[in-house]
């Protein structure tokens, strides 16, 4: 039996049950969109990283198995080592049943150096150190002298000048000292892991480790016996506080009320409308006060942007936000027809200048501009103003005119049970319009903004006919993003009457 084939040492340290489920269960591990994006980026970055090492061999060549067989990968690694290969990508080892793969194994003076590739920008994260320390431990148990441990991360200060320099694109950080400091507990941890992973499913209760920095991918499984909704669903309830209440058997909304737990106004309303099913709460004075801050013509705005790890355009950095698309729905006056304006750049050239020009041409000075949560659009416009000083006054005027359509919901002026204590647009929209097919993202070819940006990145490689169809799909997605803002605004107007 091999241990840590699907999971990692750091995952085991956080939650033994999570590792057990990953190794043994068919239960799906639900990754959040950010984790999926980082994993995809790491795969994309591997080819660029390997340019740092010259000639190398891979245990799983590009286009090979998506989930390579561990035993075969170990055999390939052994064969490459026997051949005296200097650099092996994806080298695999096992000792006493414990398995690991090393992103890059490099033979060097006195032994071998191990390198882990990370798609983020911070090398010495706790989990990074734990996992590379585990790999070093396994290699040493296999009889190899490991003389260096390194984390390769993206250098987000690198400015692309038109010719990619991989030596500047990546930071290679020696974490050997951190690894040595954390090595003392590995042996006892692995003794524990062998017992846990060879036994039946651990009877582990919910705890603070379920969250850590983000909710565990097995939360749906481990929380399946909780009442729905539960204390973990309360608006702005810190996970640490929710776990504390859970430990005191304060789990259901009724339990929370009986416990006398102090709650903010939105959470109290959430419980009240869940337990009593009162329909829709409307604070007309509050909504009217918000609507009075708006003026015609009204511009409803949404951007889509690329954030490539490897910069595509001169003057940009890794993970820099590059706006490529906007959608505007416009209402010139009360009762007027809704107009639509849209823009989509081309991936072959930097779209930022054209994006900025089209945006200032579409939006007059002093316009009132509504985004659902303006932080993203507001930041993008500010960065464009810094990049193009000749357009800065107009762009800063657009920034100044931006308002949040989220505000009346976040302030508690409009609420119903279907929102489930969340004021994200994906909670508010179906709660207000539960049966409107015209607002259903599932009817689109591209359901999420991430889907749209992944397709945008491929446009240049598509034949003309396919490219035009893809562009239409990308435009349709963003068009719906602003059309739903119009519908939410119209519901607020109706509610305030």
Short mmCIF file of C-alpha atoms in Angstrom, two decimals:
data_model
loop_
_atom_site.label_atom_id
_atom_site.label_comp_id
_atom_site.label_asym_id
_atom_site.label_seq_id
_atom_site.Cartn_x
_atom_site.Cartn_y
_atom_site.Cartn_z
CA UNK A 1 0.00 0.00 0.00
CA UNK A 2 1.27 3.48 -0.89
CA UNK A 3 0.50 6.45 1.34
CA UNK A 4 0.14 10.11 0.23
CA UNK A 5 -0.51 9.24 -3.41
CA UNK A 6 -3.51 11.57 -3.76
CA UNK A 7 -3.01 13.73 -0.69
CA UNK A 8 -0.02 15.55 0.75
CA UNK A 9 1.84 15.53 4.02
CA UNK A 10 0.64 19.05 4.84
CA UNK A 11 -2.99 17.98 4.28
CA UNK A 12 -2.49 15.13 6.75
CA UNK A 13 -1.05 17.57 9.29
CA UNK A 14 -4.14 19.75 8.92
CA UNK A 15 -6.73 16.98 8.97
CA UNK A 16 -6.15 13.23 9.14
CA UNK A 17 -9.67 12.50 7.95
CA UNK A 18 -9.24 14.62 4.83
CA UNK A 19 -6.14 12.63 3.87
CA UNK A 20 -7.90 9.33 4.57
CA UNK A 21 -10.84 10.32 2.35
CA UNK A 22 -8.54 11.43 -0.45
CA UNK A 23 -6.61 8.17 -0.38
CA UNK A 24 -9.52 5.75 0.06
CA UNK A 25 -12.89 7.34 -0.68
CA UNK A 26 -14.78 7.96 -3.92
CA UNK A 27 -16.28 11.05 -2.29
CA UNK A 28 -15.50 14.05 -4.55
CA UNK A 29 -13.06 16.62 -3.25
CA UNK A 30 -14.68 19.95 -4.07
CA UNK A 31 -11.98 22.45 -4.90
CA UNK A 32 -12.75 26.13 -4.85
CA UNK A 33 -12.25 28.03 -8.09
CA UNK A 34 -9.05 29.69 -6.86
CA UNK A 35 -7.43 26.34 -6.02
CA UNK A 36 -8.38 24.96 -9.43
CA UNK A 37 -6.94 28.02 -11.12
CA UNK A 38 -3.64 27.77 -9.22
CA UNK A 39 -3.30 24.08 -10.04
CA UNK A 40 -3.95 24.74 -13.73
CA UNK A 41 -1.41 27.56 -13.66
CA UNK A 42 1.22 25.31 -12.07
CA UNK A 43 0.78 22.83 -14.89
CA UNK A 44 1.13 25.63 -17.45
CA UNK A 45 4.21 27.02 -15.71
CA UNK A 46 6.14 23.76 -15.64
CA UNK A 47 7.44 24.08 -19.19
CA UNK A 48 8.72 27.60 -18.50
CA UNK A 49 10.35 26.55 -15.22
CA UNK A 50 12.21 23.71 -16.88
CA UNK A 51 14.01 26.20 -19.14
CA UNK A 52 15.96 27.12 -16.01
CA UNK A 53 17.52 23.67 -15.92
CA UNK A 54 18.72 22.98 -19.45
CA UNK A 55 18.48 19.37 -20.58
CA UNK A 56 16.02 17.33 -18.57
CA UNK A 57 13.80 14.28 -18.77
CA UNK A 58 10.23 13.85 -17.58
CA UNK A 59 8.72 10.83 -15.91
CA UNK A 60 5.37 11.83 -17.40
CA UNK A 61 5.92 13.53 -20.76
CA UNK A 62 3.58 16.35 -21.87
CA UNK A 63 0.36 14.83 -23.13
CA UNK A 64 0.97 11.71 -21.04
CA UNK A 65 -1.26 10.24 -18.36
CA UNK A 66 -3.36 12.76 -16.45
CA UNK A 67 -3.00 10.63 -13.32
CA UNK A 68 0.17 8.59 -13.86
CA UNK A 69 0.53 5.19 -12.23
CA UNK A 70 2.78 5.66 -9.16
CA UNK A 71 4.62 2.35 -9.61
CA UNK A 72 5.39 3.11 -13.27
CA UNK A 73 6.57 6.62 -12.39
CA UNK A 74 8.89 5.20 -9.71
CA UNK A 75 10.29 2.74 -12.25
CA UNK A 76 10.92 5.49 -14.80
CA UNK A 77 12.66 7.58 -12.16
CA UNK A 78 14.91 4.66 -11.20
CA UNK A 79 15.78 4.07 -14.86
CA UNK A 80 16.69 7.73 -15.39
CA UNK A 81 18.82 7.74 -12.25
CA UNK A 82 20.61 4.61 -13.45
CA UNK A 83 21.32 6.38 -16.74
CA UNK A 84 22.92 9.22 -14.82
CA UNK A 85 20.41 11.89 -15.90
CA UNK A 86 21.24 15.28 -14.40
CA UNK A 87 17.72 16.70 -14.13
CA UNK A 88 14.48 14.75 -13.75
CA UNK A 89 11.07 16.43 -13.81
CA UNK A 90 8.41 14.58 -11.78
CA UNK A 91 10.85 12.18 -10.09
CA UNK A 92 8.93 9.70 -7.91
CA UNK A 93 10.03 7.74 -4.86
CA UNK A 94 8.61 5.56 -2.12
CA UNK A 95 9.92 4.38 1.22
CA UNK A 96 8.12 2.16 3.69
CA UNK A 97 4.90 2.74 1.74
CA UNK A 98 5.20 6.54 1.64
CA UNK A 99 5.13 8.05 -1.83
CA UNK A 100 6.27 11.41 -3.13
CA UNK A 101 6.97 13.16 -6.40
CA UNK A 102 9.55 15.90 -6.79
CA UNK A 103 8.79 18.60 -9.35
CA UNK A 104 12.47 18.89 -10.22
CA UNK A 105 15.33 16.66 -9.01
CA UNK A 106 18.77 17.96 -9.91
CA UNK A 107 22.03 16.13 -9.39
CA UNK A 108 24.59 18.47 -7.89
CA UNK A 109 27.89 18.37 -6.09
CA UNK A 110 27.57 16.11 -3.07
CA UNK A 111 24.11 14.78 -3.86
CA UNK A 112 20.77 16.07 -5.13
CA UNK A 113 18.73 19.23 -4.87
CA UNK A 114 14.92 19.10 -4.76
CA UNK A 115 12.72 21.85 -6.20
CA UNK A 116 8.98 22.40 -5.76
CA UNK A 117 7.12 24.58 -8.26
CA UNK A 118 4.40 26.85 -6.87
CA UNK A 119 2.12 29.05 -8.94
CA UNK A 120 1.85 31.69 -6.20
CA UNK A 121 4.41 34.31 -5.20
CA UNK A 122 5.24 33.42 -1.57
CA UNK A 123 7.85 30.66 -1.15
CA UNK A 124 7.99 30.09 2.58
CA UNK A 125 4.35 29.31 3.27
CA UNK A 126 3.89 26.76 6.06
CA UNK A 127 2.38 24.12 3.75
CA UNK A 128 5.16 24.58 1.18
CA UNK A 129 7.84 23.95 3.81
CA UNK A 130 6.03 20.93 5.22
CA UNK A 131 5.66 19.24 1.84
CA UNK A 132 9.19 19.78 0.56
CA UNK A 133 10.50 18.68 3.97
CA UNK A 134 8.52 15.45 3.63
CA UNK A 135 9.95 14.85 0.17
CA UNK A 136 13.49 15.44 1.39
CA UNK A 137 12.85 12.97 4.22
CA UNK A 138 11.65 10.24 1.83
CA UNK A 139 14.61 10.70 -0.51
CA UNK A 140 17.05 10.48 2.37
CA UNK A 141 15.36 7.31 3.60
CA UNK A 142 15.84 5.95 0.07
CA UNK A 143 19.57 6.54 0.42
CA UNK A 144 19.95 9.84 -1.44
CA UNK A 145 21.94 12.75 -0.11
CA UNK A 146 19.73 15.83 -0.39
CA UNK A 147 21.94 18.89 -0.26
CA UNK A 148 19.38 21.57 -1.09
CA UNK A 149 15.65 22.30 -0.92
CA UNK A 150 14.21 25.06 -3.07
CA UNK A 151 10.81 26.59 -3.79
CA UNK A 152 10.26 28.08 -7.24
CA UNK A 153 7.65 30.85 -7.28
CA UNK A 154 6.49 33.47 -9.74
CA UNK A 155 8.24 36.83 -9.46
CA UNK A 156 5.38 39.30 -9.63
CA UNK A 157 7.84 42.22 -9.79
CA UNK A 158 9.18 41.12 -13.16
CA UNK A 159 8.18 43.48 -15.96
CA UNK A 160 8.00 41.83 -19.36
CA UNK A 161 9.86 43.83 -22.03
CA UNK A 162 8.76 41.78 -25.01
CA UNK A 163 11.42 39.06 -24.66
CA UNK A 164 10.66 36.54 -21.92
CA UNK A 165 13.51 36.04 -19.43
CA UNK A 166 12.70 32.97 -17.33
CA UNK A 167 15.56 33.76 -14.94
CA UNK A 168 13.64 36.90 -13.97
CA UNK A 169 10.15 35.42 -14.27
CA UNK A 170 10.80 33.06 -11.37
CA UNK A 171 12.27 33.35 -7.89
CA UNK A 172 14.21 30.31 -6.69
CA UNK A 173 14.31 30.41 -2.89
CA UNK A 174 16.55 28.21 -0.76
CA UNK A 175 14.34 26.95 2.07
CA UNK A 176 16.82 24.39 3.38
CA UNK A 177 17.10 26.09 6.78
CA UNK A 178 13.30 26.11 7.23
CA UNK A 179 13.10 22.47 6.16
CA UNK A 180 15.83 21.42 8.59
CA UNK A 181 14.09 23.23 11.43
CA UNK A 182 10.79 21.45 10.72
CA UNK A 183 12.24 18.00 10.13
CA UNK A 184 12.20 16.74 13.70
CA UNK A 185 8.54 15.74 13.79
CA UNK A 186 8.30 14.03 10.40
CA UNK A 187 9.23 10.52 11.56
CA UNK A 188 6.59 10.43 14.29
CA UNK A 189 4.03 11.99 11.93
CA UNK A 190 4.61 9.22 9.39
CA UNK A 191 4.26 6.53 12.05
CA UNK A 192 0.93 8.09 12.90
CA UNK A 193 -0.05 8.41 9.22
CA UNK A 194 0.65 4.73 8.54
CA UNK A 195 -1.76 3.72 11.30
CA UNK A 196 -4.45 6.22 10.31
CA UNK A 197 -4.35 5.61 6.56
CA UNK A 198 -4.27 1.82 6.93
CA UNK A 199 -7.29 1.79 9.26
CA UNK A 200 -10.96 2.56 8.70
CA UNK A 201 -12.29 6.11 8.25
CA UNK A 202 -11.32 8.32 11.22
CA UNK A 203 -14.19 9.48 13.38
CA UNK A 204 -13.05 13.10 13.30
CA UNK A 205 -15.46 15.82 14.33
CA UNK A 206 -15.69 19.25 12.77
CA UNK A 207 -13.01 21.60 14.08
CA UNK A 208 -11.12 24.79 13.26
CA UNK A 209 -8.89 22.79 10.93
CA UNK A 210 -11.89 22.37 8.59
CA UNK A 211 -11.40 25.96 7.54
CA UNK A 212 -7.75 26.89 8.01
CA UNK A 213 -7.48 29.61 5.34
CA UNK A 214 -10.28 28.21 3.18
CA UNK A 215 -13.07 25.68 3.60
CA UNK A 216 -11.92 22.07 3.16
CA UNK A 217 -12.95 20.28 -0.03
CA UNK A 218 -14.65 17.60 2.07
CA UNK A 219 -16.76 20.05 4.06
CA UNK A 220 -19.90 18.91 2.20
CA UNK A 221 -19.22 15.35 3.33
CA UNK A 222 -18.20 15.95 6.94
CA UNK A 223 -21.04 18.45 7.54
CA UNK A 224 -23.76 16.35 5.87
CA UNK A 225 -25.56 15.65 9.15
CA UNK A 226 -25.83 19.30 10.14
CA UNK A 227 -29.26 20.91 10.00
CA UNK A 228 -29.78 23.04 6.91
CA UNK A 229 -29.24 25.91 7.45
CA UNK A 230 -26.87 25.79 10.41
CA UNK A 231 -24.75 28.15 12.46
CA UNK A 232 -22.09 27.90 9.75
CA UNK A 233 -24.45 29.57 7.26
CA UNK A 234 -25.06 32.73 9.28
CA UNK A 235 -24.18 36.03 7.66
CA UNK A 236 -20.66 37.22 8.57
CA UNK A 237 -20.29 34.47 11.16
CA UNK A 238 -16.53 33.91 11.67
CA UNK A 239 -15.66 30.24 11.28
CA UNK A 240 -13.81 30.23 14.58
CA UNK A 241 -16.92 31.51 16.39
CA UNK A 242 -19.20 29.05 14.54
CA UNK A 243 -16.97 26.12 15.56
CA UNK A 244 -17.08 27.33 19.14
CA UNK A 245 -20.88 27.38 19.08
CA UNK A 246 -20.97 23.97 17.40
CA UNK A 247 -18.78 22.57 20.20
CA UNK A 248 -21.42 23.82 22.65
CA UNK A 249 -24.14 22.06 20.60
CA UNK A 250 -25.46 25.37 19.35
CA UNK A 251 -25.97 24.28 15.76
CA UNK A 252 -29.44 25.05 14.36
CA UNK A 253 -30.90 28.53 14.04
CA UNK A 254 -33.24 27.69 16.90
CA UNK A 255 -30.23 26.73 19.02
CA UNK A 256 -28.61 30.06 18.24
CA UNK A 257 -31.69 32.00 19.33
CA UNK A 258 -31.96 30.02 22.58
CA UNK A 259 -28.27 30.53 23.33
CA UNK A 260 -28.58 34.31 23.32
CA UNK A 261 -25.61 34.64 20.97
CA UNK A 262 -25.02 38.24 19.89
CA UNK A 263 -25.61 38.68 16.16
CA UNK A 264 -25.50 41.52 13.68
CA UNK A 265 -28.79 42.81 12.25
CA UNK A 266 -28.55 40.92 8.97
CA UNK A 267 -27.89 37.61 10.73
CA UNK A 268 -30.85 38.18 13.07
CA UNK A 269 -33.08 38.90 10.08
CA UNK A 270 -31.74 35.80 8.33
CA UNK A 271 -32.80 33.62 11.27
CA UNK A 272 -36.13 35.37 11.65
CA UNK A 273 -37.09 34.96 7.99
CA UNK A 274 -35.84 31.38 7.88
CA UNK A 275 -37.79 30.25 10.92
CA UNK A 276 -40.95 32.24 10.26
CA UNK A 277 -40.84 32.30 6.43
CA UNK A 278 -42.07 35.87 6.27
CA UNK A 279 -41.58 36.38 2.54
CA UNK A 280 -39.55 39.41 1.50
CA UNK A 281 -38.36 42.12 3.88
CA UNK A 282 -38.30 45.58 2.31
CA UNK A 283 -37.04 48.74 3.99
CA UNK A 284 -38.59 51.30 1.64
CA UNK A 285 -36.97 54.41 3.19
CA UNK A 286 -33.56 52.78 2.97
CA UNK A 287 -34.02 51.76 -0.67
CA UNK A 288 -35.40 55.18 -1.57
CA UNK A 289 -32.40 56.85 0.06
CA UNK A 290 -30.08 54.68 -2.02
CA UNK A 291 -32.00 55.37 -5.24
CA UNK A 292 -31.77 59.12 -4.58
CA UNK A 293 -27.98 58.86 -4.81
CA UNK A 294 -28.35 57.73 -8.44
CA UNK A 295 -28.86 59.92 -11.49
CA UNK A 296 -29.68 59.44 -15.16
CA UNK A 297 -28.33 58.31 -17.48
CA UNK A 298 -27.51 55.15 -15.55
CA UNK A 299 -24.65 52.94 -16.71
CA UNK A 300 -24.51 49.34 -15.51
CA UNK A 301 -20.96 48.05 -15.84
CA UNK A 302 -19.00 44.80 -15.73
CA UNK A 303 -15.43 43.95 -16.74
CA UNK A 304 -13.68 40.69 -17.55
CA UNK A 305 -9.92 40.49 -17.26
CA UNK A 306 -7.03 38.11 -17.79
CA UNK A 307 -4.39 37.54 -15.09
CA UNK A 308 -1.75 35.42 -16.85
CA UNK A 309 1.07 34.03 -14.73
CA UNK A 310 3.38 34.47 -17.72
CA UNK A 311 2.90 38.05 -18.96
CA UNK A 312 1.81 38.36 -22.56
CA UNK A 313 2.26 42.06 -23.25
CA UNK A 314 5.27 44.38 -22.86
CA UNK A 315 5.04 46.50 -19.74
CA UNK A 316 2.94 43.99 -17.79
CA UNK A 317 3.85 41.78 -14.83
CA UNK A 318 2.88 38.24 -13.83
CA UNK A 319 -0.68 38.08 -12.52
CA UNK A 320 -1.29 41.69 -13.47
CA UNK A 321 -4.95 42.33 -14.20
CA UNK A 322 -5.34 43.00 -17.91
CA UNK A 323 -8.89 44.10 -18.76
CA UNK A 324 -10.01 42.60 -22.05
CA UNK A 325 -13.78 43.10 -22.12
CA UNK A 326 -16.55 45.32 -20.84
CA UNK A 327 -20.31 45.35 -21.03
CA UNK A 328 -22.52 48.38 -20.43
CA UNK A 329 -26.27 48.53 -20.19
CA UNK A 330 -27.59 52.09 -20.28
CA UNK A 331 -30.88 53.67 -19.19
CA UNK A 332 -31.00 57.27 -20.36
CA UNK A 333 -34.10 58.31 -18.39
CA UNK A 334 -36.84 56.76 -16.23
CA UNK A 335 -38.90 54.42 -18.40
CA UNK A 336 -36.49 54.62 -21.34
CA UNK A 337 -35.47 51.56 -23.31
CA UNK A 338 -32.32 49.82 -22.17
CA UNK A 339 -29.33 50.13 -24.55
CA UNK A 340 -26.29 47.89 -24.67
CA UNK A 341 -22.64 48.73 -25.43
CA UNK A 342 -19.86 46.14 -25.47
CA UNK A 343 -16.18 45.73 -26.17
CA UNK A 344 -13.93 42.68 -26.57
CA UNK A 345 -10.22 42.96 -27.19
CA UNK A 346 -7.96 40.64 -29.16
CA UNK A 347 -5.42 38.41 -27.40
CA UNK A 348 -2.79 39.05 -30.09
CA UNK A 349 -2.06 42.54 -28.74
CA UNK A 350 -2.28 44.39 -25.45
CA UNK A 351 -5.96 45.44 -25.21
CA UNK A 352 -5.57 47.94 -22.36
CA UNK A 353 -5.22 51.11 -24.43
CA UNK A 354 -8.11 50.30 -26.72
CA UNK A 355 -10.19 49.18 -23.72
CA UNK A 356 -9.58 52.53 -22.00
CA UNK A 357 -10.36 54.54 -25.14
CA UNK A 358 -13.58 52.63 -25.80
CA UNK A 359 -14.63 53.02 -22.18
CA UNK A 360 -14.21 56.81 -22.03
CA UNK A 361 -15.92 57.12 -25.40
CA UNK A 362 -18.92 55.15 -24.11
CA UNK A 363 -19.35 56.87 -20.73
CA UNK A 364 -19.85 60.67 -20.58
CA UNK A 365 -18.30 62.80 -17.85
CA UNK A 366 -20.31 62.89 -14.65
CA UNK A 367 -22.21 59.70 -15.42
CA UNK A 368 -23.63 57.54 -12.66
CA UNK A 369 -22.18 54.05 -12.97
CA UNK A 370 -23.45 50.98 -11.16
CA UNK A 371 -21.41 47.83 -10.55
CA UNK A 372 -22.60 45.14 -8.18
CA UNK A 373 -19.45 45.33 -6.09
CA UNK A 374 -17.39 48.11 -7.59
CA UNK A 375 -14.01 47.19 -6.04
CA UNK A 376 -12.77 45.28 -9.08
CA UNK A 377 -13.94 47.74 -11.74
CA UNK A 378 -12.84 50.71 -9.63
CA UNK A 379 -9.33 49.24 -9.24
CA UNK A 380 -9.01 48.38 -12.94
CA UNK A 381 -10.00 51.90 -14.01
CA UNK A 382 -7.48 53.35 -11.56
CA UNK A 383 -4.70 51.19 -13.00
CA UNK A 384 -5.64 52.27 -16.52
CA UNK A 385 -5.50 55.92 -15.44
CA UNK A 386 -1.96 55.36 -14.12
CA UNK A 387 -0.93 53.57 -17.34
CA UNK A 388 -2.34 56.21 -19.72
CA UNK A 389 -1.88 59.72 -18.29
CA UNK A 390 -3.56 61.37 -21.30
CA UNK A 391 -6.78 59.52 -20.41
CA UNK A 392 -6.38 59.83 -16.64
CA UNK A 393 -8.85 62.70 -16.10
CA UNK A 394 -11.66 60.91 -17.93
CA UNK A 395 -10.88 57.57 -16.31
CA UNK A 396 -10.72 59.09 -12.84
CA UNK A 397 -14.06 60.74 -13.54
CA UNK A 398 -15.48 57.28 -14.27
CA UNK A 399 -14.01 56.02 -10.99
CA UNK A 400 -15.64 58.87 -9.11
CA UNK A 401 -19.03 58.05 -10.61
CA UNK A 402 -19.06 54.38 -9.57
CA UNK A 403 -21.57 53.12 -7.02
CA UNK A 404 -22.35 49.70 -5.53
CA UNK A 405 -25.64 48.02 -6.38
CA UNK A 406 -24.72 45.64 -3.55
CA UNK A 407 -25.19 48.36 -0.92
CA UNK A 408 -28.95 48.15 -0.32
CA UNK A 409 -28.67 44.40 0.19
CA UNK A 410 -25.60 44.62 2.41
CA UNK A 411 -27.33 47.32 4.45
CA UNK A 412 -30.28 44.98 4.99
CA UNK A 413 -32.85 46.97 3.04
CA UNK A 414 -34.03 43.98 1.00
CA UNK A 415 -33.98 40.35 2.07
CA UNK A 416 -35.76 37.07 1.59
CA UNK A 417 -35.19 33.54 2.78
CA UNK A 418 -33.89 32.30 -0.57
CA UNK A 419 -30.77 34.48 -0.21
CA UNK A 420 -29.58 32.19 2.56
CA UNK A 421 -27.74 34.98 4.36
CA UNK A 422 -25.58 35.77 1.34
CA UNK A 423 -25.63 39.00 -0.64
CA UNK A 424 -23.43 37.81 -3.48
CA UNK A 425 -25.01 38.40 -6.86
CA UNK A 426 -25.31 34.64 -7.42
CA UNK A 427 -27.48 34.46 -4.27
CA UNK A 428 -29.47 37.64 -4.74
CA UNK A 429 -30.36 37.14 -8.41
CA UNK A 430 -32.14 33.76 -8.16
CA UNK A 431 -33.79 34.84 -4.91
CA UNK A 432 -35.40 37.81 -6.66
CA UNK A 433 -36.07 36.11 -10.02
CA UNK A 434 -36.35 32.37 -9.29
CA UNK A 435 -38.09 31.43 -12.55
CA UNK A 436 -36.68 33.82 -15.15
CA UNK A 437 -34.92 31.76 -17.82
CA UNK A 438 -33.45 34.91 -19.40
CA UNK A 439 -31.26 35.31 -16.30
CA UNK A 440 -30.03 31.71 -16.19
CA UNK A 441 -26.26 31.46 -16.71
CA UNK A 442 -26.63 27.72 -17.26
CA UNK A 443 -28.31 28.51 -20.58
CA UNK A 444 -25.07 30.05 -21.84
CA UNK A 445 -22.17 28.28 -23.50
CA UNK A 446 -19.89 29.92 -20.89
CA UNK A 447 -21.22 29.80 -17.36
CA UNK A 448 -18.51 31.64 -15.41
CA UNK A 449 -16.17 34.53 -16.06
CA UNK A 450 -13.28 32.11 -15.67
CA UNK A 451 -14.74 30.02 -18.52
CA UNK A 452 -14.86 33.14 -20.66
CA UNK A 453 -11.25 34.13 -19.94
CA UNK A 454 -9.95 30.61 -20.57
CA UNK A 455 -11.62 30.70 -23.98
CA UNK A 456 -10.33 34.23 -24.64
CA UNK A 457 -6.77 32.99 -24.16
CA UNK A 458 -7.33 30.42 -26.93
CA UNK A 459 -8.89 32.77 -29.48
CA UNK A 460 -5.70 33.39 -31.44
CA UNK A 461 -5.28 29.67 -32.14
CA UNK A 462 -8.83 29.10 -33.41
CA UNK A 463 -9.85 28.96 -37.08
CA UNK A 464 -11.80 32.04 -38.20
CA UNK A 465 -15.27 30.47 -38.02
CA UNK A 466 -14.68 28.92 -34.59
CA UNK A 467 -13.12 32.14 -33.34
CA UNK A 468 -16.16 34.21 -34.29
CA UNK A 469 -18.45 31.74 -32.50
CA UNK A 470 -16.20 31.84 -29.43
CA UNK A 471 -16.18 35.64 -29.42
CA UNK A 472 -19.99 35.65 -29.53
CA UNK A 473 -20.09 33.29 -26.55
CA UNK A 474 -17.68 35.48 -24.57
CA UNK A 475 -19.69 38.61 -25.36
CA UNK A 476 -22.98 36.92 -24.40
CA UNK A 477 -21.62 36.01 -20.98
CA UNK A 478 -20.55 39.55 -20.13
CA UNK A 479 -23.76 40.98 -21.58
CA UNK A 480 -25.76 38.89 -19.15
CA UNK A 481 -23.56 40.13 -16.30
CA UNK A 482 -24.82 43.67 -16.80
CA UNK A 483 -28.35 42.77 -17.84
CA UNK A 484 -28.87 41.12 -14.44
CA UNK A 485 -27.75 44.38 -12.80
CA UNK A 486 -30.51 46.18 -14.68
CA UNK A 487 -33.03 43.61 -13.45
CA UNK A 488 -31.86 43.91 -9.83
CA UNK A 489 -32.07 47.72 -10.06
CA UNK A 490 -35.60 47.49 -11.50
CA UNK A 491 -36.66 45.26 -8.60
CA UNK A 492 -35.33 47.82 -6.11
CA UNK A 493 -37.31 50.57 -7.87
CA UNK A 494 -40.43 48.41 -7.74
CA UNK A 495 -39.85 47.56 -4.07
CA UNK A 496 -39.51 51.24 -3.14
CA UNK A 497 -42.85 52.23 -4.67
#
